[in-house]
């Protein structure tokens, strides 16, 4: 194995054994070190690939790591357990399911499945889904599971009406899921720990099964994930964890950076290796990132450096509003593409919330700039895809009530909500799966004869499908389901939209066929091809997919940018209350996590960095004045070039360091602002143009400075007369119509 490594990287790769903490800064070659260590264990230390358990957080990262290991070995590392926490836990549980009261063909419920289940539980309790939204209930229960809070403790601490309903559902949820032979995402992490506690002989078997445990993105593990790897490594103590406490950004979903901070206490004999040399970004980019993150207190501490000295200064732009900000960024990207021959796919705009994508999309469309959106509706979340996967789930697991509820009337069989409610009531009374009750529909009170026939015919259809497709590959099974159910004709009847959905159906079948071609040979107990395919499909998330032109600018939240990089990166919406979010200020560690998220965004840039904020922004349906984010105050003066858009606020000449200029726009009091701003001047009778309302005539002018107001009669009768604050309205003289 020949691989260029610096001294710190080599120390981590060749570590002899025992617990190892690799503190890997952004762009420091973390993946290279992990994959090189796996290859080193196999080639130099003689460890068999199937004795290694390597876990990371995304499917994409797992695939990349496997590919890199294969390249270093010169062969596929067959037998290597490498994947996400959820996928490896699901693989373990397929083998151990009977000990936990499940069959190996158990279903995995995604968020939508879980929310629908909670909706049915609300109906049984005669509670309103509007008063107690299933999504909110699921969020509360999921957070409790991630923190390993039992239903009993959750019930004891419930302090609101919503929490009390969630606690009531949580108490019964385990039984209902077991009856449906199903687990939700959180159960995939909790059930291995239940197994280890109830069956110590199985824990001992799994501890003997692996000689080395490696964890990527260790800063993002939650309590259950940490306990899983602790238990697996308890015998040999060969636990290698790699991460960056400065990039811990998932506290809201249960991740706890304290596990990383306390690793040396849990493993006193551990060795710590710091990777501080950055191979991604220019020194200017690192200067900005280092200065921002240095203000955090709860960190292990490191300073990134690079041999790529210098670089273009970061551009900080103050825009008039969110549309002005988006148009300025679109203009800058168009200029870079034209003047520097930079491809659009090498550019990205990061933002704090998904809602910020709308003006950016509009601006890029207006300029004809291609773009792709990450985090939109996942392919596997689309209606037609979920329908067909539900058929496949029910074929594999006849107890899956979630899948049964979804497809019992798809395509339409004349079974409405009322008849489904009666079926569900009978299933609850009998404590039997819906499909089993549908077979015995004659015994369900209140059903008309035609509805009983429809339920029985549906059950017979699923039984026939089970006989014909349970042993085939997933693509063949899907094709059979489509043909037998007439699903393609069902979509064709929907017209143009149905035709688009048919394309997705074809893509689903093609993807299933492609998956089967490259699927690793399963070990004994891993399940059938269909069961393994369903596991893979259920664990894919929106971060694995993008919507739009792959050659375009990437638009995504800062959270979803983790692990990615581009030559040109813009962080938009750097305003107090938005980035950092206002609600984080009152949460323990909330502001430090927001600062870490900003640091993640900054370190995605290789060459050029843009930081933008808007003086006004529509939020929650109203126009709000904004102040620049406190994170901008930390930017060192030598690393920034300041820009502003029209209408500009004039600043007096000064000799203070440039970093002070960043916050100067709104850090003055009103009287100073009125003296220093470039106050627009208007006279009654002149024509002006507004970006949204079009052209019009100024009728009255009142006030001064920041409070200057104009009344404009717009030409569009649907717009009519508007009273506007001139400083924020973005009015321009309408020279063409004057």
XYZ file of C-alpha atoms in Angstrom:
738
model
C 0.000 0.000 0.000
C 1.588 3.260 -1.148
C -0.079 6.389 0.146
C 1.431 9.789 0.912
C 0.724 10.652 4.545
C 1.939 13.414 6.804
C 3.385 12.528 10.200
C 0.104 12.924 12.109
C -1.847 10.912 9.540
C 0.747 8.130 9.620
C 0.621 7.992 13.414
C -3.149 7.429 13.251
C -2.964 4.860 10.434
C -0.202 2.784 12.067
C -1.487 2.983 15.662
C -0.680 -0.391 17.220
C -3.936 -0.966 19.064
C -6.178 0.136 21.896
C -8.453 3.178 21.964
C -7.508 5.983 19.567
C -9.066 9.431 19.220
C -8.234 11.156 15.929
C -9.117 14.839 16.150
C -9.480 15.601 12.441
C -9.967 19.211 11.360
C -11.963 20.111 8.279
C -10.171 19.135 5.084
C -7.370 17.370 6.969
C -7.712 14.030 5.205
C -10.043 12.290 7.645
C -11.442 9.822 5.092
C -7.942 9.100 3.815
C -6.814 8.224 7.336
C -9.829 5.998 8.071
C -9.591 4.054 4.829
C -5.803 3.803 5.065
C -6.116 2.428 8.603
C -8.582 -0.237 7.473
C -6.262 -1.207 4.614
C -3.263 -1.175 6.986
C -5.036 -3.511 9.409
C -5.773 -5.957 6.581
C -2.459 -5.796 4.684
C 0.135 -5.085 7.373
C -1.480 -6.530 10.470
C -3.213 -9.528 8.910
C -6.684 -8.686 10.235
C -9.431 -10.335 8.188
C -11.809 -7.875 6.533
C -14.835 -9.542 8.107
C -13.370 -8.869 11.570
C -13.633 -5.095 11.077
C -16.722 -3.030 11.958
C -16.534 0.467 10.402
C -19.395 2.890 10.810
C -20.189 6.336 9.444
C -23.243 8.586 9.100
C -24.282 8.687 5.440
C -24.682 6.092 2.725
C -22.562 8.217 0.414
C -19.670 8.316 2.903
C -19.894 4.557 3.448
C -19.799 3.875 -0.305
C -16.836 6.220 -0.734
C -14.939 4.563 2.109
C -15.554 1.063 0.730
C -14.389 2.187 -2.708
C -11.211 3.721 -1.322
C -10.410 0.630 0.735
C -10.898 -1.525 -2.370
C -8.487 0.696 -4.306
C -5.833 0.455 -1.593
C -6.226 -3.316 -1.327
C -6.473 -3.890 -5.053
C -9.582 -5.997 -4.409
C -13.023 -5.661 -2.902
C -12.897 -6.010 0.906
C -15.449 -8.819 0.993
C -16.906 -9.412 4.415
C -16.047 -5.936 5.727
C -18.885 -4.515 7.811
C -18.981 -0.910 6.656
C -22.022 1.349 6.565
C -24.163 3.739 8.558
C -25.129 3.088 12.162
C -28.682 2.342 11.068
C -27.748 -0.009 8.231
C -25.271 -2.030 10.301
C -27.685 -2.181 13.234
C -30.431 -3.373 10.864
C -28.074 -6.065 9.562
C -27.290 -7.216 13.109
C -30.971 -7.235 14.035
C -31.957 -9.385 11.032
C -29.987 -12.162 12.718
C -31.209 -11.515 16.247
C -34.834 -10.512 15.588
C -36.499 -13.649 17.082
C -34.843 -13.007 20.463
C -36.550 -9.596 20.503
C -39.993 -10.833 19.442
C -39.670 -10.004 15.719
C -39.234 -12.105 12.625
C -36.152 -11.494 10.419
C -38.444 -9.998 7.735
C -39.358 -7.025 9.934
C -40.223 -3.721 8.238
C -38.461 -0.423 8.867
C -40.791 2.531 9.354
C -39.579 5.897 8.083
C -40.784 9.198 9.514
C -43.927 9.267 7.371
C -44.848 5.702 8.354
C -44.358 6.567 12.024
C -46.469 9.709 11.732
C -49.282 7.796 10.021
C -49.169 5.197 12.785
C -49.436 7.941 15.397
C -52.351 9.397 13.434
C -54.172 6.069 13.703
C -53.437 5.973 17.426
C -54.980 9.438 17.782
C -58.123 8.220 16.005
C -58.406 5.329 18.449
C -58.212 7.852 21.277
C -60.751 10.219 19.648
C -58.113 12.972 19.608
C -57.714 15.588 16.898
C -54.660 15.455 14.643
C -54.923 19.244 14.320
C -54.657 19.712 18.068
C -51.951 17.057 18.420
C -50.061 16.956 15.094
C -48.562 13.481 14.476
C -45.337 15.100 13.250
C -44.922 16.928 16.565
C -45.713 13.773 18.528
C -43.192 11.792 16.492
C -40.543 14.467 17.054
C -41.012 14.317 20.828
C -40.946 10.516 20.937
C -37.935 10.319 18.614
C -36.012 12.819 20.729
C -36.765 10.746 23.837
C -35.552 7.549 22.150
C -32.369 9.239 20.913
C -31.602 10.271 24.476
C -32.547 6.792 25.717
C -35.412 8.118 27.834
C -37.869 5.341 28.665
C -41.648 5.708 28.232
C -42.014 5.695 32.012
C -39.555 8.559 32.544
C -40.999 10.461 29.593
C -44.492 10.098 31.060
C -43.303 11.279 34.467
C -41.674 14.414 33.015
C -44.407 15.321 30.483
C -45.300 18.930 31.281
C -47.671 19.944 28.471
C -50.818 18.605 26.840
C -48.862 17.663 23.706
C -46.148 15.916 25.718
C -48.751 13.984 27.732
C -50.407 12.686 24.556
C -46.955 11.800 23.161
C -46.170 9.951 26.404
C -49.424 8.011 26.191
C -48.648 6.977 22.600
C -45.031 6.177 23.481
C -46.209 3.777 26.193
C -48.127 1.689 23.639
C -45.931 2.223 20.592
C -43.556 -0.658 21.275
C -46.373 -3.203 21.427
C -48.011 -1.921 18.228
C -44.733 -1.938 16.305
C -43.941 -5.457 17.512
C -47.401 -6.612 16.438
C -46.715 -5.118 13.000
C -43.274 -6.778 12.973
C -41.813 -3.318 12.415
C -39.146 -1.036 13.839
C -38.741 2.692 13.398
C -35.393 4.399 12.773
C -34.767 4.975 16.470
C -35.557 1.345 17.333
C -32.742 0.228 15.037
C -30.323 1.759 17.541
C -32.172 0.869 20.738
C -32.957 -2.779 20.040
C -29.289 -3.892 19.823
C -28.779 -2.466 23.314
C -31.911 -4.259 24.523
C -30.529 -7.460 23.023
C -27.117 -7.002 24.663
C -28.710 -6.338 28.074
C -31.197 -9.231 27.936
C -28.884 -11.764 26.273
C -25.297 -11.301 27.473
C -24.276 -14.433 25.590
C -25.182 -12.683 22.321
C -23.215 -9.606 23.369
C -20.224 -11.860 24.014
C -20.692 -13.460 20.564
C -20.694 -10.078 18.813
C -17.699 -8.908 20.844
C -15.846 -11.990 19.616
C -17.131 -11.388 16.078
C -15.093 -8.189 15.532
C -11.484 -7.357 16.380
C -11.581 -3.668 15.449
C -14.305 -1.018 15.620
C -13.859 2.266 13.744
C -16.229 5.233 13.944
C -16.337 8.148 11.511
C -17.878 11.552 12.424
C -17.637 10.611 16.092
C -18.741 14.084 17.185
C -22.222 13.294 15.856
C -22.959 10.099 17.805
C -25.910 10.020 20.173
C -26.142 8.094 23.435
C -27.385 4.843 21.864
C -24.767 4.875 19.090
C -21.953 5.471 21.558
C -23.129 2.623 23.765
C -23.282 0.244 20.789
C -19.641 0.820 19.810
C -18.518 0.852 23.458
C -20.051 -2.566 24.010
C -18.701 -4.040 20.778
C -15.176 -2.846 21.629
C -15.281 -3.651 25.357
C -13.276 -6.896 25.012
C -10.402 -5.864 22.746
C -10.517 -2.061 23.336
C -9.567 -1.530 19.681
C -11.905 1.437 19.231
C -10.715 4.071 16.764
C -12.913 7.169 16.624
C -12.364 9.987 14.153
C -14.104 13.325 14.289
C -14.022 17.045 14.840
C -15.677 18.594 17.867
C -15.779 21.893 15.942
C -18.152 20.264 13.435
C -20.679 18.872 15.940
C -23.921 20.240 14.479
C -26.602 17.659 15.163
C -27.500 18.278 18.805
C -31.118 18.856 17.752
C -31.439 15.206 16.743
C -29.777 13.713 19.804
C -26.073 13.903 18.919
C -23.961 14.836 21.928
C -20.494 16.304 21.422
C -19.779 15.553 25.087
C -19.050 11.942 24.103
C -16.063 13.220 22.153
C -15.001 15.636 24.863
C -15.177 12.836 27.464
C -13.600 10.056 25.361
C -10.316 10.199 27.261
C -12.180 9.823 30.555
C -14.037 6.761 29.255
C -10.797 5.315 27.828
C -7.939 6.596 30.029
C -5.354 4.639 28.030
C -6.410 6.258 24.754
C -4.016 8.003 22.392
C -4.980 11.336 20.796
C -3.745 12.333 17.346
C -4.544 15.788 15.953
C -4.866 16.345 12.194
C -4.486 20.098 11.725
C -3.016 20.446 8.243
C -5.772 21.368 5.809
C -5.527 20.235 2.180
C -8.724 21.879 0.955
C -8.808 25.630 1.498
C -6.635 28.707 1.075
C -5.112 30.308 4.157
C -7.571 33.210 3.904
C -10.530 30.823 4.144
C -8.920 29.127 7.142
C -8.190 32.470 8.805
C -11.896 33.311 8.635
C -12.984 29.879 9.891
C -10.394 29.734 12.686
C -11.356 33.198 13.921
C -15.068 32.359 14.033
C -14.724 29.016 15.839
C -12.126 30.343 18.312
C -14.940 32.117 20.178
C -16.395 28.758 21.289
C -15.438 27.661 24.788
C -16.414 23.951 24.860
C -13.845 22.570 22.420
C -10.737 20.422 22.477
C -8.851 23.055 20.529
C -6.828 23.041 17.324
C -5.810 25.506 14.637
C -5.982 24.576 10.979
C -3.100 25.541 8.700
C -2.286 24.987 5.054
C 0.605 25.281 2.660
C -1.710 27.183 0.292
C -0.785 30.636 1.528
C -2.796 33.742 0.667
C -5.928 33.532 -1.434
C -8.728 35.906 -2.390
C -10.245 37.807 0.540
C -13.699 36.805 1.665
C -16.365 39.107 0.248
C -18.903 40.380 2.788
C -21.982 41.901 1.160
C -24.805 43.842 2.796
C -27.943 43.655 0.638
C -31.206 45.571 0.834
C -33.436 42.488 1.266
C -33.468 38.768 0.523
C -34.280 39.277 -3.160
C -31.512 41.812 -3.520
C -29.148 39.383 -1.794
C -30.142 36.544 -4.124
C -29.787 38.714 -7.236
C -26.358 39.921 -6.119
C -25.137 36.365 -5.526
C -26.525 35.254 -8.887
C -24.713 38.182 -10.535
C -21.438 37.337 -8.812
C -21.669 33.695 -9.849
C -22.466 34.680 -13.436
C -19.431 37.004 -13.412
C -17.138 34.287 -12.061
C -18.371 31.880 -14.719
C -17.799 34.407 -17.508
C -14.590 36.133 -16.375
C -12.761 33.215 -14.786
C -14.234 30.296 -16.723
C -15.423 28.683 -13.496
C -18.063 25.968 -13.951
C -21.331 26.435 -12.086
C -21.079 22.966 -10.569
C -18.071 24.275 -8.624
C -20.228 26.819 -6.782
C -22.637 26.497 -3.865
C -24.921 28.672 -1.759
C -25.442 27.564 1.841
C -28.216 28.864 4.087
C -29.596 28.206 7.560
C -33.199 27.279 6.687
C -34.793 25.648 3.648
C -37.178 28.601 3.232
C -34.228 30.735 2.080
C -33.926 28.790 -1.165
C -36.977 30.427 -2.804
C -35.478 33.859 -3.698
C -32.233 32.172 -4.725
C -34.057 29.833 -7.084
C -35.971 32.767 -8.564
C -32.787 34.779 -9.095
C -30.958 31.892 -10.753
C -33.908 31.095 -12.998
C -34.181 34.750 -14.024
C -30.531 34.827 -15.072
C -30.651 31.399 -16.697
C -28.111 29.968 -14.244
C -28.519 26.199 -13.817
C -28.843 24.972 -10.255
C -29.632 21.870 -8.252
C -31.403 21.726 -4.926
C -30.280 19.276 -2.244
C -32.778 18.415 0.455
C -35.903 18.605 -1.661
C -38.388 15.722 -1.754
C -36.374 12.517 -1.862
C -37.029 10.097 -4.713
C -38.021 7.516 -2.124
C -40.535 9.941 -0.594
C -42.578 10.291 -3.792
C -46.097 8.896 -3.713
C -45.754 6.324 -6.458
C -42.409 5.062 -5.127
C -43.770 4.674 -1.606
C -46.851 2.879 -2.976
C -44.838 0.213 -4.763
C -42.379 -0.195 -1.915
C -45.371 -0.645 0.407
C -46.542 -3.564 -1.770
C -43.053 -5.022 -1.551
C -42.992 -4.485 2.224
C -46.335 -6.218 2.688
C -45.198 -9.147 0.547
C -42.083 -9.482 2.714
C -43.877 -8.790 6.002
C -47.645 -9.543 6.081
C -47.900 -7.985 9.558
C -46.868 -4.516 8.279
C -50.011 -2.498 9.053
C -48.453 0.730 7.774
C -47.864 -0.745 4.324
C -51.302 -2.381 4.328
C -53.075 0.878 5.188
C -51.250 2.695 2.414
C -52.080 0.344 -0.459
C -55.324 -1.377 0.494
C -57.134 1.100 -1.776
C -54.311 1.693 -4.296
C -55.310 1.294 -7.090
C -58.838 2.170 -6.026
C -60.983 -0.705 -4.781
C -63.877 1.276 -3.355
C -62.485 1.125 0.176
C -62.886 4.487 1.893
C -61.793 5.872 5.260
C -64.944 4.618 6.986
C -64.438 0.990 5.959
C -60.723 1.177 6.808
C -61.670 2.534 10.222
C -63.929 -0.476 10.836
C -61.162 -2.837 9.739
C -58.715 -1.078 12.051
C -61.095 -1.303 15.005
C -61.449 -5.042 14.470
C -57.654 -5.416 14.179
C -57.225 -3.544 17.477
C -59.823 -5.703 19.240
C -58.404 -8.949 17.903
C -54.783 -7.797 18.159
C -54.163 -9.102 14.673
C -52.511 -7.506 11.615
C -54.777 -5.661 9.179
C -54.056 -8.103 6.353
C -55.110 -11.051 8.493
C -58.333 -9.240 9.428
C -58.945 -8.415 5.752
C -58.846 -12.164 4.988
C -61.586 -12.614 7.592
C -63.606 -9.549 6.546
C -66.841 -11.581 6.804
C -66.448 -11.414 10.582
C -66.024 -7.611 10.746
C -69.200 -5.943 11.996
C -70.619 -3.031 10.038
C -69.081 -3.812 6.650
C -71.345 -4.038 3.619
C -71.037 -7.229 1.527
C -69.262 -5.468 -1.348
C -66.656 -4.054 1.059
C -66.089 -7.451 2.628
C -65.497 -8.861 -0.846
C -63.046 -6.063 -1.660
C -61.015 -6.668 1.506
C -60.896 -10.423 0.904
C -59.843 -9.919 -2.733
C -57.061 -7.576 -1.642
C -55.785 -10.134 0.883
C -55.911 -12.864 -1.772
C -53.933 -10.608 -4.143
C -51.155 -10.137 -1.576
C -51.102 -13.876 -0.874
C -50.674 -14.621 -4.598
C -47.884 -12.064 -4.846
C -46.120 -13.610 -1.856
C -46.149 -16.992 -3.558
C -44.841 -15.645 -6.859
C -42.244 -13.000 -5.928
C -40.921 -13.674 -2.415
C -37.860 -15.540 -3.746
C -37.033 -13.347 -6.782
C -34.890 -10.227 -7.104
C -36.507 -6.878 -6.188
C -36.761 -5.582 -9.769
C -38.639 -8.672 -10.937
C -40.876 -8.434 -7.889
C -41.690 -4.801 -8.632
C -42.454 -5.538 -12.286
C -44.801 -8.334 -11.210
C -46.562 -6.091 -8.689
C -47.051 -3.363 -11.305
C -48.506 -5.838 -13.804
C -50.757 -7.723 -11.380
C -52.177 -4.604 -9.707
C -52.502 -2.549 -12.883
C -50.549 0.248 -11.180
C -49.182 1.586 -14.477
C -52.708 1.984 -15.880
C -53.787 3.601 -12.612
C -51.105 6.279 -13.065
C -51.757 6.670 -16.782
C -55.308 7.754 -15.974
C -53.903 10.775 -14.107
C -52.819 12.476 -17.331
C -49.586 14.490 -17.568
C -48.753 14.201 -13.885
C -49.352 10.461 -14.066
C -46.933 10.194 -16.988
C -44.237 11.854 -14.884
C -44.965 9.460 -12.061
C -44.667 6.541 -14.487
C -41.147 7.728 -15.289
C -40.345 7.515 -11.577
C -41.789 3.997 -11.463
C -39.498 2.962 -14.320
C -36.573 4.574 -12.517
C -37.456 2.646 -9.359
C -37.417 -0.678 -11.225
C -34.167 0.220 -12.996
C -32.585 1.244 -9.706
C -33.657 -2.008 -8.049
C -32.123 -3.973 -10.919
C -28.893 -1.977 -10.659
C -28.767 -2.509 -6.911
C -29.122 -6.287 -7.321
C -26.256 -6.369 -9.828
C -23.747 -4.833 -7.409
C -25.204 -5.964 -4.054
C -22.602 -7.611 -1.870
C -23.198 -11.285 -1.203
C -25.007 -11.489 2.101
C -23.821 -13.581 4.990
C -26.059 -16.146 6.610
C -28.877 -14.380 8.421
C -28.714 -11.164 6.398
C -32.134 -11.810 4.817
C -33.443 -12.267 1.281
C -32.570 -9.939 -1.590
C -35.945 -8.222 -1.233
C -35.492 -7.718 2.518
C -31.995 -6.303 2.024
C -33.193 -4.020 -0.763
C -36.037 -2.712 1.393
C -33.565 -1.993 4.202
C -31.366 -0.022 1.816
C -34.301 1.913 0.364
C -35.750 2.758 3.780
C -32.461 4.205 5.027
C -31.856 6.574 2.116
C -32.515 10.219 2.958
C -32.738 13.562 1.131
C -29.009 14.183 1.569
C -28.388 11.268 -0.786
C -30.210 12.993 -3.627
C -30.420 16.272 -5.488
C -33.100 17.767 -7.712
C -32.181 19.891 -10.703
C -29.268 20.298 -13.122
C -26.166 18.378 -11.962
C -24.038 20.949 -13.827
C -25.509 23.827 -11.861
C -24.900 25.778 -8.676
C -25.709 23.697 -5.586
C -28.281 25.131 -3.168
C -28.520 23.514 0.266
C -28.629 24.116 3.990
C -25.397 24.331 5.955
C -26.355 21.105 7.721
C -26.536 19.229 4.426
C -23.209 20.653 3.276
C -21.350 18.594 5.879
C -18.680 16.508 4.166
C -18.943 18.378 0.835
C -16.726 21.036 -0.728
C -16.663 23.455 -3.667
C -14.173 25.957 -5.092
C -16.696 28.769 -4.502
C -19.025 28.909 -1.493
C -21.487 31.587 -0.373
C -23.076 31.691 3.078
C -26.318 33.639 2.748
C -28.524 35.161 5.430
C -25.833 35.877 8.022
C -28.133 37.874 10.273
C -28.909 37.857 13.964
C -31.991 35.730 14.558
C -31.464 33.765 11.336
C -27.857 32.602 11.552
C -27.604 32.142 14.492
C -31.268 31.271 14.888
C -32.954 33.314 17.597
C -34.322 30.306 19.482
C -30.847 28.822 20.013
C -29.788 31.661 22.309
C -31.817 30.263 25.201
C -30.819 26.620 24.689
C -27.846 25.136 26.562
C -24.952 25.092 24.124
C -27.240 26.355 21.370
C -25.165 29.355 20.342
C -21.952 27.322 20.283
C -23.619 24.748 18.007
C -24.748 27.552 15.675
C -21.162 28.802 15.577
C -19.961 25.291 14.750
C -22.521 25.159 11.942
C -21.145 28.433 10.574
C -17.642 26.951 10.789
C -18.796 23.924 8.798
C -20.151 26.227 6.117
C -16.987 28.317 5.961
C -14.714 25.303 5.625
C -16.601 23.978 2.597
C -14.836 26.612 0.436
C -11.624 25.818 -1.409
C -10.881 29.090 -3.224
C -13.466 31.824 -2.758
C -15.822 32.687 0.063
C -18.855 34.989 -0.028
C -20.715 36.064 3.119
C -23.976 37.961 2.675
C -26.705 39.439 4.820
C -29.838 41.506 4.170
C -30.813 44.689 5.994
C -34.460 43.662 5.777
C -36.033 40.270 5.301
C -39.568 38.926 5.195
C -39.890 36.440 8.027
C -43.062 34.958 9.463
C -45.124 36.999 7.007
C -43.753 40.433 7.907
C -40.850 42.658 6.953
C -38.205 42.782 9.673
C -35.121 44.934 10.114
C -31.967 42.838 10.384
C -28.591 43.178 12.007
C -25.469 41.418 10.746
C -24.669 38.134 12.434
C -22.303 38.209 15.387
C -20.260 35.637 13.481
C -19.272 38.364 11.019
C -17.741 40.388 13.842
C -15.068 37.712 14.306
C -13.863 37.894 10.693
C -10.267 39.243 10.738
C -9.848 42.563 8.944
C -7.093 41.331 6.616
C -9.332 38.537 5.287
C -12.369 40.518 4.131
C -13.403 42.726 1.239
C -16.645 44.578 1.868
C -19.396 45.181 -0.675
C -22.855 46.680 -0.531
C -25.766 46.786 -2.956
C -28.084 49.653 -3.837
C -29.706 51.430 -2.142
C -26.355 51.926 -0.411
C -25.863 53.500 2.980
C -22.953 55.925 2.718
C -20.282 55.561 5.352
C -17.907 58.259 6.541
C -14.222 57.732 5.815
C -12.387 56.136 8.693
C -9.093 54.501 9.437
C -10.378 51.736 11.705
C -9.607 48.141 10.708
C -11.832 46.822 7.947
C -13.383 44.193 10.236
C -15.182 47.024 12.010
C -16.884 48.024 8.793
C -18.787 44.750 8.632
C -21.037 45.646 11.556
C -21.136 49.371 10.954
C -24.377 49.410 9.003
C -26.726 48.902 11.943
C -24.521 49.273 15.005
C -25.068 53.058 15.080
C -27.981 54.760 16.754
C -30.831 56.264 14.733
C -29.503 59.830 14.777
C -26.088 58.758 13.465
C -27.705 56.507 10.869
C -29.762 59.421 9.589
C -26.633 61.553 9.283
C -24.475 58.946 7.569
C -26.804 57.019 5.319
C -27.158 57.906 1.690
C -30.779 58.890 2.113
C -32.684 58.582 -1.169
C -34.393 61.765 -2.314
C -37.714 61.774 -4.127
C -40.093 64.492 -5.272
C -43.796 64.256 -5.869
C -44.643 63.578 -9.506
C -41.502 61.656 -10.514
C -41.703 58.117 -11.832
C -40.100 55.223 -9.958
C -39.863 51.468 -10.382
C -40.231 48.760 -7.700
C -38.829 45.264 -8.252
C -42.161 43.621 -7.381
C -44.870 46.211 -7.997
C -43.467 47.645 -11.239
C -43.572 51.316 -12.308
C -45.526 54.108 -10.653
C -45.671 57.816 -9.708
C -44.600 59.309 -6.376
C -47.568 61.199 -4.878
C -46.274 62.278 -1.447
C -42.973 62.338 0.421
C -42.653 62.602 4.216
C -40.099 62.056 6.967
C -36.324 62.003 6.667
C -33.358 59.667 6.894
C -34.268 56.139 7.793
C -37.889 57.190 8.300
C -38.343 58.709 4.821
C -41.696 57.494 3.466
C -43.122 57.739 -0.038
C -46.618 57.133 -1.324
C -46.589 55.633 -4.824
C -49.490 55.131 -7.248
C -48.455 52.080 -9.252
C -49.514 51.622 -12.866
C -50.822 48.124 -12.179
C -54.405 48.554 -10.924
C -54.115 45.317 -8.953
C -51.267 46.889 -6.967
C -52.802 50.331 -6.518
C -51.293 52.776 -4.003
C -48.563 51.729 -1.575
C -46.934 53.521 1.361
C -43.264 52.524 1.446
C -40.173 53.126 3.578
C -37.747 54.468 0.982
C -34.638 53.069 2.678
C -35.869 49.504 2.255
C -38.171 49.647 -0.750
C -35.380 49.453 -3.330
C -37.062 52.069 -5.552
C -35.251 53.159 -8.715
C -35.925 56.096 -11.047
C -37.962 54.907 -13.989
C -35.958 56.658 -16.660
C -37.575 54.720 -19.506
C -41.046 56.038 -18.708
C -40.029 59.495 -17.514
